CSV table of N, CA and C and ligand atoms in Angstrom, one decimal:
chain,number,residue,atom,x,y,z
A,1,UNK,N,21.1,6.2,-14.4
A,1,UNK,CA,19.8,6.7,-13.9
A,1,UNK,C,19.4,5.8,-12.6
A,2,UNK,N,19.0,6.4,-11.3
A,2,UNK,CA,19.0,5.8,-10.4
A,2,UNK,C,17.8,5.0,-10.2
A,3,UNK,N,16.7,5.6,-10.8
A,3,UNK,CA,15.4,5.4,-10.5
A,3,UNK,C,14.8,4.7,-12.3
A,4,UNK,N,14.0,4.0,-12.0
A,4,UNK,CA,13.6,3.4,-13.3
A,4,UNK,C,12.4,4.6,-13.9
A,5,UNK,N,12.1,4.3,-15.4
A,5,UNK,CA,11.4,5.1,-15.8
A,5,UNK,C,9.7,4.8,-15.3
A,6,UNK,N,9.7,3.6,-15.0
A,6,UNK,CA,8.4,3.4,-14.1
A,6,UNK,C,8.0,4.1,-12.9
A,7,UNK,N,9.2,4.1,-11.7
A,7,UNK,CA,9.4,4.8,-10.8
A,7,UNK,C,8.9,6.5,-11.3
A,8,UNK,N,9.8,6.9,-12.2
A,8,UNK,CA,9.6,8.3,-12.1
A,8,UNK,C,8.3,9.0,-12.1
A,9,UNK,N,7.7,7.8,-13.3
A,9,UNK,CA,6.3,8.2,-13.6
A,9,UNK,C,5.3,7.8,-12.8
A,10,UNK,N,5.3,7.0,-12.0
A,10,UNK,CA,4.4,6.5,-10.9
A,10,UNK,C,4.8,8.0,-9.3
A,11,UNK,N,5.9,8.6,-9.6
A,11,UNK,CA,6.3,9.5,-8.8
A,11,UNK,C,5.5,10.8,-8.8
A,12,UNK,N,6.1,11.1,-10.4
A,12,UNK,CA,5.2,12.8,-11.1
A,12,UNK,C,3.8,12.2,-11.5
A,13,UNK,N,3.2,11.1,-11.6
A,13,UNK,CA,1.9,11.3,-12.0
A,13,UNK,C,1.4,10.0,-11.3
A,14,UNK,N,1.4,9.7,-9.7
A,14,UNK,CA,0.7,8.8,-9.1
A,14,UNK,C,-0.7,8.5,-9.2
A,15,UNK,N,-1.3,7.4,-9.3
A,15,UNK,CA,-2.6,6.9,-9.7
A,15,UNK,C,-3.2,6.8,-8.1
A,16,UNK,N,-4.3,7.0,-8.3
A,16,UNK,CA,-5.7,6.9,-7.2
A,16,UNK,C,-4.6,7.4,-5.9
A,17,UNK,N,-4.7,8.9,-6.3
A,17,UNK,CA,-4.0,9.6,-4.7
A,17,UNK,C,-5.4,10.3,-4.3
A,18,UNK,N,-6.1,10.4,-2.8
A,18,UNK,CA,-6.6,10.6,-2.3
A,18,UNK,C,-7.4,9.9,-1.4
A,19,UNK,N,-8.5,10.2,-0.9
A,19,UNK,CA,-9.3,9.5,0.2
A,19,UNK,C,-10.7,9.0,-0.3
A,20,UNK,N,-11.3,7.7,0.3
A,20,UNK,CA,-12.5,7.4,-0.1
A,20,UNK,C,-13.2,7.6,1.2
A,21,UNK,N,-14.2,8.2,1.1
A,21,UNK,CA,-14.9,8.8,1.8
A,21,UNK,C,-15.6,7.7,2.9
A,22,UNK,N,-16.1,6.4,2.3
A,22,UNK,CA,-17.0,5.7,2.5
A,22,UNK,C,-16.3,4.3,3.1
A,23,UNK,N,-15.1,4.3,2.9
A,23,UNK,CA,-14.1,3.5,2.7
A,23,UNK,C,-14.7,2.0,3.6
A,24,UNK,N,-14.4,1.0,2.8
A,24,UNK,CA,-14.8,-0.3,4.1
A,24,UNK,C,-13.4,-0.5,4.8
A,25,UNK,N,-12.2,-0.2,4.7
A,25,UNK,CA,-11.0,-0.5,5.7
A,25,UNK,C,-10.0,1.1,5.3
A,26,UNK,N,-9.3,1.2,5.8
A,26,UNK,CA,-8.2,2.1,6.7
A,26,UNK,C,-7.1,2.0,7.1
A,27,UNK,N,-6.0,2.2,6.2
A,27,UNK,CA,-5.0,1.9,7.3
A,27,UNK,C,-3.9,3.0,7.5
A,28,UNK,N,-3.4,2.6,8.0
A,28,UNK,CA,-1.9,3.5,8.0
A,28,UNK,C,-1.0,3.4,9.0
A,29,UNK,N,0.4,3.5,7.9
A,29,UNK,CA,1.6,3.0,8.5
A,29,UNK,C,3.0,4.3,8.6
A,30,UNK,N,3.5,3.7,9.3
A,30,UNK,CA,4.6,5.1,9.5
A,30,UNK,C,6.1,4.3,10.2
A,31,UNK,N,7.1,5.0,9.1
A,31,UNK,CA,8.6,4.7,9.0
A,31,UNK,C,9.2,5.5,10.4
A,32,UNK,N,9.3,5.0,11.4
A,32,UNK,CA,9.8,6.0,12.7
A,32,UNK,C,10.8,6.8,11.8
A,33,UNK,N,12.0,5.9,11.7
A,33,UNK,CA,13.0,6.3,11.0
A,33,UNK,C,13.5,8.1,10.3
A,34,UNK,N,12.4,7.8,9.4
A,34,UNK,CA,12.7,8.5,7.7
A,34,UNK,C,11.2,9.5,8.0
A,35,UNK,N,10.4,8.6,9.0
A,35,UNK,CA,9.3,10.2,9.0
A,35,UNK,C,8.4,9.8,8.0
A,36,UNK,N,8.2,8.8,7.2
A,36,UNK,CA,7.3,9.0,6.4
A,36,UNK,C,6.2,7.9,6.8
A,37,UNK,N,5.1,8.8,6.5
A,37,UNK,CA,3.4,7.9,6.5
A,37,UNK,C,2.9,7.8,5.5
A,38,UNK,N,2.1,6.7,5.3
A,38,UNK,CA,1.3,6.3,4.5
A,38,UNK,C,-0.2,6.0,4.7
A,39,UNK,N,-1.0,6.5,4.2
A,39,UNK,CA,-2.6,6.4,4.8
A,39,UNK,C,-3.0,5.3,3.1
A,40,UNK,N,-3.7,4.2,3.1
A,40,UNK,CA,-4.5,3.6,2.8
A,40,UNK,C,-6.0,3.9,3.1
A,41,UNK,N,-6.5,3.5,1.7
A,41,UNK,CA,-8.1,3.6,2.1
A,41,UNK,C,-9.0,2.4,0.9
A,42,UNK,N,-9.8,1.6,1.3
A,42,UNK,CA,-10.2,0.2,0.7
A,42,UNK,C,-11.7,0.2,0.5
A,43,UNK,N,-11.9,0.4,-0.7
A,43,UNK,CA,-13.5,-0.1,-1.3
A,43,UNK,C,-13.6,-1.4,-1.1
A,44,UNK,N,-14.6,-2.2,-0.6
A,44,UNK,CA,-14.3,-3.8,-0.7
A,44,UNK,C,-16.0,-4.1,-0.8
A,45,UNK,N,-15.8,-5.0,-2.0
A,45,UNK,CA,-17.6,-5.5,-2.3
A,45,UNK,C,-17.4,-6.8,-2.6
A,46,UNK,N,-18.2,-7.6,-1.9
A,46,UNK,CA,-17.8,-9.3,-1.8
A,46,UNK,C,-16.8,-10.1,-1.8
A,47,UNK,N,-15.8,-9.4,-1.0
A,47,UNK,CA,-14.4,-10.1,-1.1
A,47,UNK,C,-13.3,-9.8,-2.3
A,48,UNK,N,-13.5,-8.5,-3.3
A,48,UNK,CA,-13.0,-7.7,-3.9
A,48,UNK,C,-12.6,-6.5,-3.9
A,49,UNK,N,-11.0,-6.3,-3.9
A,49,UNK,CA,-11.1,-4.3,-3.6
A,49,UNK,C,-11.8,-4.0,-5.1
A,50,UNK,N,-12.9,-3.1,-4.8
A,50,UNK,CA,-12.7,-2.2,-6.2
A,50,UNK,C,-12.1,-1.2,-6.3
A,51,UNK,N,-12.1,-0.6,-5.3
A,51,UNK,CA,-11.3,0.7,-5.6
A,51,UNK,C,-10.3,0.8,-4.0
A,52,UNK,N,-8.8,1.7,-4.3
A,52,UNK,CA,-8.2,2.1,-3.6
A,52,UNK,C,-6.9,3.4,-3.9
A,53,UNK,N,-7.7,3.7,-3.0
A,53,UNK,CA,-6.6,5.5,-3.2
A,53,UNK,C,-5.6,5.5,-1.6
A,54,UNK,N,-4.8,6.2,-1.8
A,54,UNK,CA,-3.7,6.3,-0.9
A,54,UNK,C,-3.3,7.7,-0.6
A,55,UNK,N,-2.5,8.3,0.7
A,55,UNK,CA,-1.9,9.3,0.6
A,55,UNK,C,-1.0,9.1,1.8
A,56,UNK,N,0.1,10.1,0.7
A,56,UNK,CA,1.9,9.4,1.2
A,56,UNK,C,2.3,11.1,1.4
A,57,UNK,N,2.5,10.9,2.7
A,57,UNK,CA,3.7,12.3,3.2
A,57,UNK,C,5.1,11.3,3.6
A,58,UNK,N,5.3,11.3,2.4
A,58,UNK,CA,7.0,10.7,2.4
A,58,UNK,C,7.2,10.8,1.2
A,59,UNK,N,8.7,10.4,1.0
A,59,UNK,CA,9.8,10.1,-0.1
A,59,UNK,C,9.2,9.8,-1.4
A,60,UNK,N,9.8,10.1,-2.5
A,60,UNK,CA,9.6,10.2,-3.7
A,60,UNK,C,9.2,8.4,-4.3
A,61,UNK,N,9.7,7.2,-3.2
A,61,UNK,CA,9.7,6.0,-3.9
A,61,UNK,C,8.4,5.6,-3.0
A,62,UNK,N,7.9,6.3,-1.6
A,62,UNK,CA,7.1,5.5,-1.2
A,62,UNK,C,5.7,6.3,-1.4
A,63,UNK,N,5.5,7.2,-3.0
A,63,UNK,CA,4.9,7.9,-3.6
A,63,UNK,C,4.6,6.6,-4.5
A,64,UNK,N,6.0,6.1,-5.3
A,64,UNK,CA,5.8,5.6,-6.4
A,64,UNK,C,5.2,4.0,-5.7
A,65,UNK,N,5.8,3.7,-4.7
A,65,UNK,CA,5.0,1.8,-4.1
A,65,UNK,C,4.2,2.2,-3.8
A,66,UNK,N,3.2,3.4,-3.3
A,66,UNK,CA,1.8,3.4,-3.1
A,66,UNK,C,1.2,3.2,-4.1
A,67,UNK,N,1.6,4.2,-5.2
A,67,UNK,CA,0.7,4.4,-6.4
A,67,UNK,C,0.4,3.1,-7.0
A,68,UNK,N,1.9,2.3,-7.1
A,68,UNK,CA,1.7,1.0,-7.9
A,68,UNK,C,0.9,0.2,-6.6
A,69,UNK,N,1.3,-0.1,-5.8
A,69,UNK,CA,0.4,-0.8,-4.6
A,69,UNK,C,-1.0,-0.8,-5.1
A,70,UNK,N,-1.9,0.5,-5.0
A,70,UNK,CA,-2.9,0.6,-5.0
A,70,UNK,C,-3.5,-0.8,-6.5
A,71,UNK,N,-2.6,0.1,-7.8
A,71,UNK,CA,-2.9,-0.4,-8.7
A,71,UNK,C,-2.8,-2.1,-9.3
A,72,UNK,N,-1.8,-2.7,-8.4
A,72,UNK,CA,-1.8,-4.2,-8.2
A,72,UNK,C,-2.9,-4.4,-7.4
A,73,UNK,N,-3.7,-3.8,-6.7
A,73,UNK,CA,-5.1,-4.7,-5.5
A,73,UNK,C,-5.7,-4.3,-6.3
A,74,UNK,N,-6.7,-3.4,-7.2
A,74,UNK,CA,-7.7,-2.7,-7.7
A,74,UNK,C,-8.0,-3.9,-8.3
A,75,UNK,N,-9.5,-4.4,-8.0
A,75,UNK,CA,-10.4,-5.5,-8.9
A,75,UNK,C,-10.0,-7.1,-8.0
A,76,UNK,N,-8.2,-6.9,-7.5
A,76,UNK,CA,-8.6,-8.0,-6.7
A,76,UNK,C,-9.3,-8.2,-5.7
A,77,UNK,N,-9.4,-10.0,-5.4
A,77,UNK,CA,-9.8,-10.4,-4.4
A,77,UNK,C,-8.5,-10.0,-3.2
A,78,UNK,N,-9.3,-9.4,-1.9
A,78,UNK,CA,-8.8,-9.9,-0.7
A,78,UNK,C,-7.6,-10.7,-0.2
A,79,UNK,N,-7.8,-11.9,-0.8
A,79,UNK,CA,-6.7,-13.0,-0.9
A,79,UNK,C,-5.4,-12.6,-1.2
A,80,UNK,N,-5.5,-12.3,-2.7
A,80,UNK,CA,-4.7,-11.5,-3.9
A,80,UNK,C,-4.2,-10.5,-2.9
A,81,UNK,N,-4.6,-9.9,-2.2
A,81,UNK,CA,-4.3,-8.3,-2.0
A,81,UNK,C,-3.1,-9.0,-0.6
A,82,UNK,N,-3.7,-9.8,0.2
A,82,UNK,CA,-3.0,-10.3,1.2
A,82,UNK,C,-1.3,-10.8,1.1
A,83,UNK,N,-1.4,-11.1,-0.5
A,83,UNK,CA,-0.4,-12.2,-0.9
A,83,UNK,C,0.4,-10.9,-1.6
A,84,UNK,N,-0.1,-9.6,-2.0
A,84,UNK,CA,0.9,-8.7,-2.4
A,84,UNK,C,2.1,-8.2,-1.3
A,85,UNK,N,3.4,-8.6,-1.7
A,85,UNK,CA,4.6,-8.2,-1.2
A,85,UNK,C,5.1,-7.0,-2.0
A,86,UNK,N,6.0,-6.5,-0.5
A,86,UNK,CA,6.7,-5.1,-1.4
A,86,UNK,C,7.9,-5.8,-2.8
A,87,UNK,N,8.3,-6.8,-2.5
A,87,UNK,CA,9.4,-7.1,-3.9
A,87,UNK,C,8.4,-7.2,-5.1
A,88,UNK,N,7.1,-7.9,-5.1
A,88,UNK,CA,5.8,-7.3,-6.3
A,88,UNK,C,5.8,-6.5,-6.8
A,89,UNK,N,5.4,-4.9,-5.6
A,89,UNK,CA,5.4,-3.7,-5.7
A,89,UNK,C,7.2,-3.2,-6.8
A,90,UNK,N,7.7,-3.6,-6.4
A,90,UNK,CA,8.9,-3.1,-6.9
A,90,UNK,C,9.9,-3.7,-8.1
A,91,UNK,N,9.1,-5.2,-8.2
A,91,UNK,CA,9.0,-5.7,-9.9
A,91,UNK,C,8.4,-4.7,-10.4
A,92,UNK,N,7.5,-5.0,-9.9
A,92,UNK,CA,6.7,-4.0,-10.6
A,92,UNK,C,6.8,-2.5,-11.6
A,93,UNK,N,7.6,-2.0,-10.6
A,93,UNK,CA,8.4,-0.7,-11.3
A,93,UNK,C,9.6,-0.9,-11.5
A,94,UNK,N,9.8,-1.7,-11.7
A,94,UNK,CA,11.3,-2.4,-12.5
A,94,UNK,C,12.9,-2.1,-11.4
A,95,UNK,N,12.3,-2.1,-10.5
A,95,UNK,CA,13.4,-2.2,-9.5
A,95,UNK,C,13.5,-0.9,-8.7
A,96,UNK,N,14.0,-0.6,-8.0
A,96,UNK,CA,14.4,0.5,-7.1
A,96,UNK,C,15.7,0.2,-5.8
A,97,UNK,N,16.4,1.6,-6.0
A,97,UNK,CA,17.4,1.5,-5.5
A,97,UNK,C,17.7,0.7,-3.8
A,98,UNK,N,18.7,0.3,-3.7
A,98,UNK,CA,18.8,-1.2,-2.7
A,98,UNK,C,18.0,-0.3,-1.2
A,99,UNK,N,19.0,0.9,-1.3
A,99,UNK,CA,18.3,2.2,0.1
A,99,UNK,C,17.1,2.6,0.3
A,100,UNK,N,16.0,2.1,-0.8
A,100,UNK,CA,14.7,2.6,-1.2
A,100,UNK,C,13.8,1.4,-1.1
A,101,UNK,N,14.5,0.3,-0.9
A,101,UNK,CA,13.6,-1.3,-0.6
A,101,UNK,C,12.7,-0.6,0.6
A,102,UNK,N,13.4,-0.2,1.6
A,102,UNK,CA,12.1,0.2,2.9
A,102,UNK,C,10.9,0.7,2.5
A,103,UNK,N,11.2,1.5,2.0
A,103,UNK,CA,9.8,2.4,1.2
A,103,UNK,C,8.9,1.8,0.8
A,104,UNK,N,8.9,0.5,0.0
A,104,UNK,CA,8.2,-0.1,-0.7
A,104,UNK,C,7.5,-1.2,0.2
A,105,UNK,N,8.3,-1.4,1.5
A,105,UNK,CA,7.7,-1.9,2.5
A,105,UNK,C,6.1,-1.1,3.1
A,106,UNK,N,6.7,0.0,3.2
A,106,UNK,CA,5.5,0.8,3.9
A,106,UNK,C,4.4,0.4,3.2
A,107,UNK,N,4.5,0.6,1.5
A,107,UNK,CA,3.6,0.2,0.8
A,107,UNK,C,2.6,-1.2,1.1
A,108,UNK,N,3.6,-1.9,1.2
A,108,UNK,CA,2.9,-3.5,1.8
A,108,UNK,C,1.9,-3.3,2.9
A,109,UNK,N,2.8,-2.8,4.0
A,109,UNK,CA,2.3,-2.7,5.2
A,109,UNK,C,1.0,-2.1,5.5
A,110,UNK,N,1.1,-0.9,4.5
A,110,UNK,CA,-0.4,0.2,4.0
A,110,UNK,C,-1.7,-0.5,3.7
A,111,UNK,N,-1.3,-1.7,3.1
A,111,UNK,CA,-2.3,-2.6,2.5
A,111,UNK,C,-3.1,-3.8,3.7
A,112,UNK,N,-1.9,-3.6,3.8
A,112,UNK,CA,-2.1,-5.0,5.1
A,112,UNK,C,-3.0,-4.4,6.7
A,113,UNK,N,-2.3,-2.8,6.6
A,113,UNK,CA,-3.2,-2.4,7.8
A,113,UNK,C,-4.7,-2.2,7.1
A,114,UNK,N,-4.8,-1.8,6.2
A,114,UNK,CA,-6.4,-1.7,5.6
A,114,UNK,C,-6.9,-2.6,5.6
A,115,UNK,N,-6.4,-3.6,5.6
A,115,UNK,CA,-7.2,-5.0,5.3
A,115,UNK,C,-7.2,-5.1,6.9
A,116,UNK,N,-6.6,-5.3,7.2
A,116,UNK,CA,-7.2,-5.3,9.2
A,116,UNK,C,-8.3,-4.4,9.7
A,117,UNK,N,-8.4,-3.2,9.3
A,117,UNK,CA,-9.3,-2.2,9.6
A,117,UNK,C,-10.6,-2.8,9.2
A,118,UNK,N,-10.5,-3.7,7.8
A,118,UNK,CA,-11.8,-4.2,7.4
A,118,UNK,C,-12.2,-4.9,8.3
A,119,UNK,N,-11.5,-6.2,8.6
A,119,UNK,CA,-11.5,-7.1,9.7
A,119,UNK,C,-12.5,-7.0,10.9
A,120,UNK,N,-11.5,-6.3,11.3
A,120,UNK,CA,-11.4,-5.3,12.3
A,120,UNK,C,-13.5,-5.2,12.2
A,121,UNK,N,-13.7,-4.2,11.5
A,121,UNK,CA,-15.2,-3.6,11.3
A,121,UNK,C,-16.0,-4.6,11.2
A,122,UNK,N,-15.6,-5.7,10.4
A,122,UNK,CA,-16.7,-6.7,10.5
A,122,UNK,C,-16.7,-7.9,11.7
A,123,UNK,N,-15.6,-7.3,12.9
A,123,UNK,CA,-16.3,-7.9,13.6
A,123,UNK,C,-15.1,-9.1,13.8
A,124,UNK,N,-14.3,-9.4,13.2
A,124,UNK,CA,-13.5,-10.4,12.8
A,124,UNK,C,-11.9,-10.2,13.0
A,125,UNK,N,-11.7,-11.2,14.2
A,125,UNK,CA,-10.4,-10.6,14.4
A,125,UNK,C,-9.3,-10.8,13.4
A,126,UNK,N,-8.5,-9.8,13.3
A,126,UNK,CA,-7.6,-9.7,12.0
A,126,UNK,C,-6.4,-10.4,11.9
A,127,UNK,N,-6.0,-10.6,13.3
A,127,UNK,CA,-4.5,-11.1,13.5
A,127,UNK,C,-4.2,-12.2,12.7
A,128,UNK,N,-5.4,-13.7,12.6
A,128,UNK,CA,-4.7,-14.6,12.0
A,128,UNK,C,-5.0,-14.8,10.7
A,129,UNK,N,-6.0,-14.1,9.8
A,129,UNK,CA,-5.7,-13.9,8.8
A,129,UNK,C,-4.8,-13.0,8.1
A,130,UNK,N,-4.7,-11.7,8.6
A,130,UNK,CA,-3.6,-10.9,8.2
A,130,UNK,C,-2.3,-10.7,9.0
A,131,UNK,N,-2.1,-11.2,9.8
A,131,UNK,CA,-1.0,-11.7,10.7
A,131,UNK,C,-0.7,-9.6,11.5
A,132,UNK,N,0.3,-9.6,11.5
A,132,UNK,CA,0.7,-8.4,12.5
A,132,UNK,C,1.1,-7.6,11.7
A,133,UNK,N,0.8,-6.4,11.6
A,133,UNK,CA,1.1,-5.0,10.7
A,133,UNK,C,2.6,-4.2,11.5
A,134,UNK,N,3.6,-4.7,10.3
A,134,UNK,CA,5.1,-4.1,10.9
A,134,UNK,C,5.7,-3.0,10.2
A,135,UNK,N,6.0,-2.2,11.4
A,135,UNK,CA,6.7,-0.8,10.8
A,135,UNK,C,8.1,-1.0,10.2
A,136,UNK,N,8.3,-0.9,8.9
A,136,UNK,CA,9.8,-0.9,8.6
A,136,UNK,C,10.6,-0.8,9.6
A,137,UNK,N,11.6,-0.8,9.6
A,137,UNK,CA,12.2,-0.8,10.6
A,137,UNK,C,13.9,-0.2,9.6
A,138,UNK,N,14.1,-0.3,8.9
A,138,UNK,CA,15.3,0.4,8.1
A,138,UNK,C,15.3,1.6,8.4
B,1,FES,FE1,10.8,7.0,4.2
B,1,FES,FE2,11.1,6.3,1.6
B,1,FES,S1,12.5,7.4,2.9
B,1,FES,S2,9.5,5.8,3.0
């Protein structure tokens, strides 16, 4: 089996897919490559995400690192959310194949441009807290 059984199910039954209306940050990232985007969207109340929903017009794995993405920040702090890596994302679902590591980048990157967007709105330049938002590049 190529894909773990975490993968599959985070695939066919992705958690918090859609848009927050009200959202305090925004992001979105795109794979030149492979064609696939990722839109982020960030509830944030005192330095905590509470809520985050996503939506992915790409690949079956960067369906499944959104879904789990989302679900590693939900309730954290900021900080926490900053310090999530796509190898996290991808423990997380118990691995994914070596060709499919990019994907789970986007995921990262999804997070990271939202959290700039926040920044960003309040006024507060984002660069050296969140450093530079990079497009895969695989
Ligand atoms: Fe593009 Fe997976 S192939 S993100």
């Amino acid at each position: 089996m190529l894909y773990s059984e975490k993968v599959m199910d985070h695939f066919s039954n992705p958690r918090n897919v859609g848009e927050i209306e009200d959202a305090d940050g925004v992001g979105e990232i795109g794979n030149a490559k492979c064609g696939d985007i990722m839109k982020m969207y960030l509830k944030i109340d005192n330095g905590i995400i509470t809520d985050a929903k996503f939506k992915t017009f790409g690949c079956g794995a960067a369906v499944a690192t959104s879904s789990m993405a989302t679900e590693l920040i939900k309730g954290k702090s900021i900080d926490d959310a900053l310090k999530l890596t796509n190898q996290a994302v991808v423990e997380a679902l118990d691995g994914l194949p070596a060709v499919k590591i990019h994907c789970s980048v986007l995921a990262e990157q999804a997070v990271r441009s939202a959290l700039s967007d926040y920044y960003t709105r309040q006024g507060i330049d984002p660069l050296p807290i969140v450093g530079e938002i990079k497009e895969p590049e695989e």
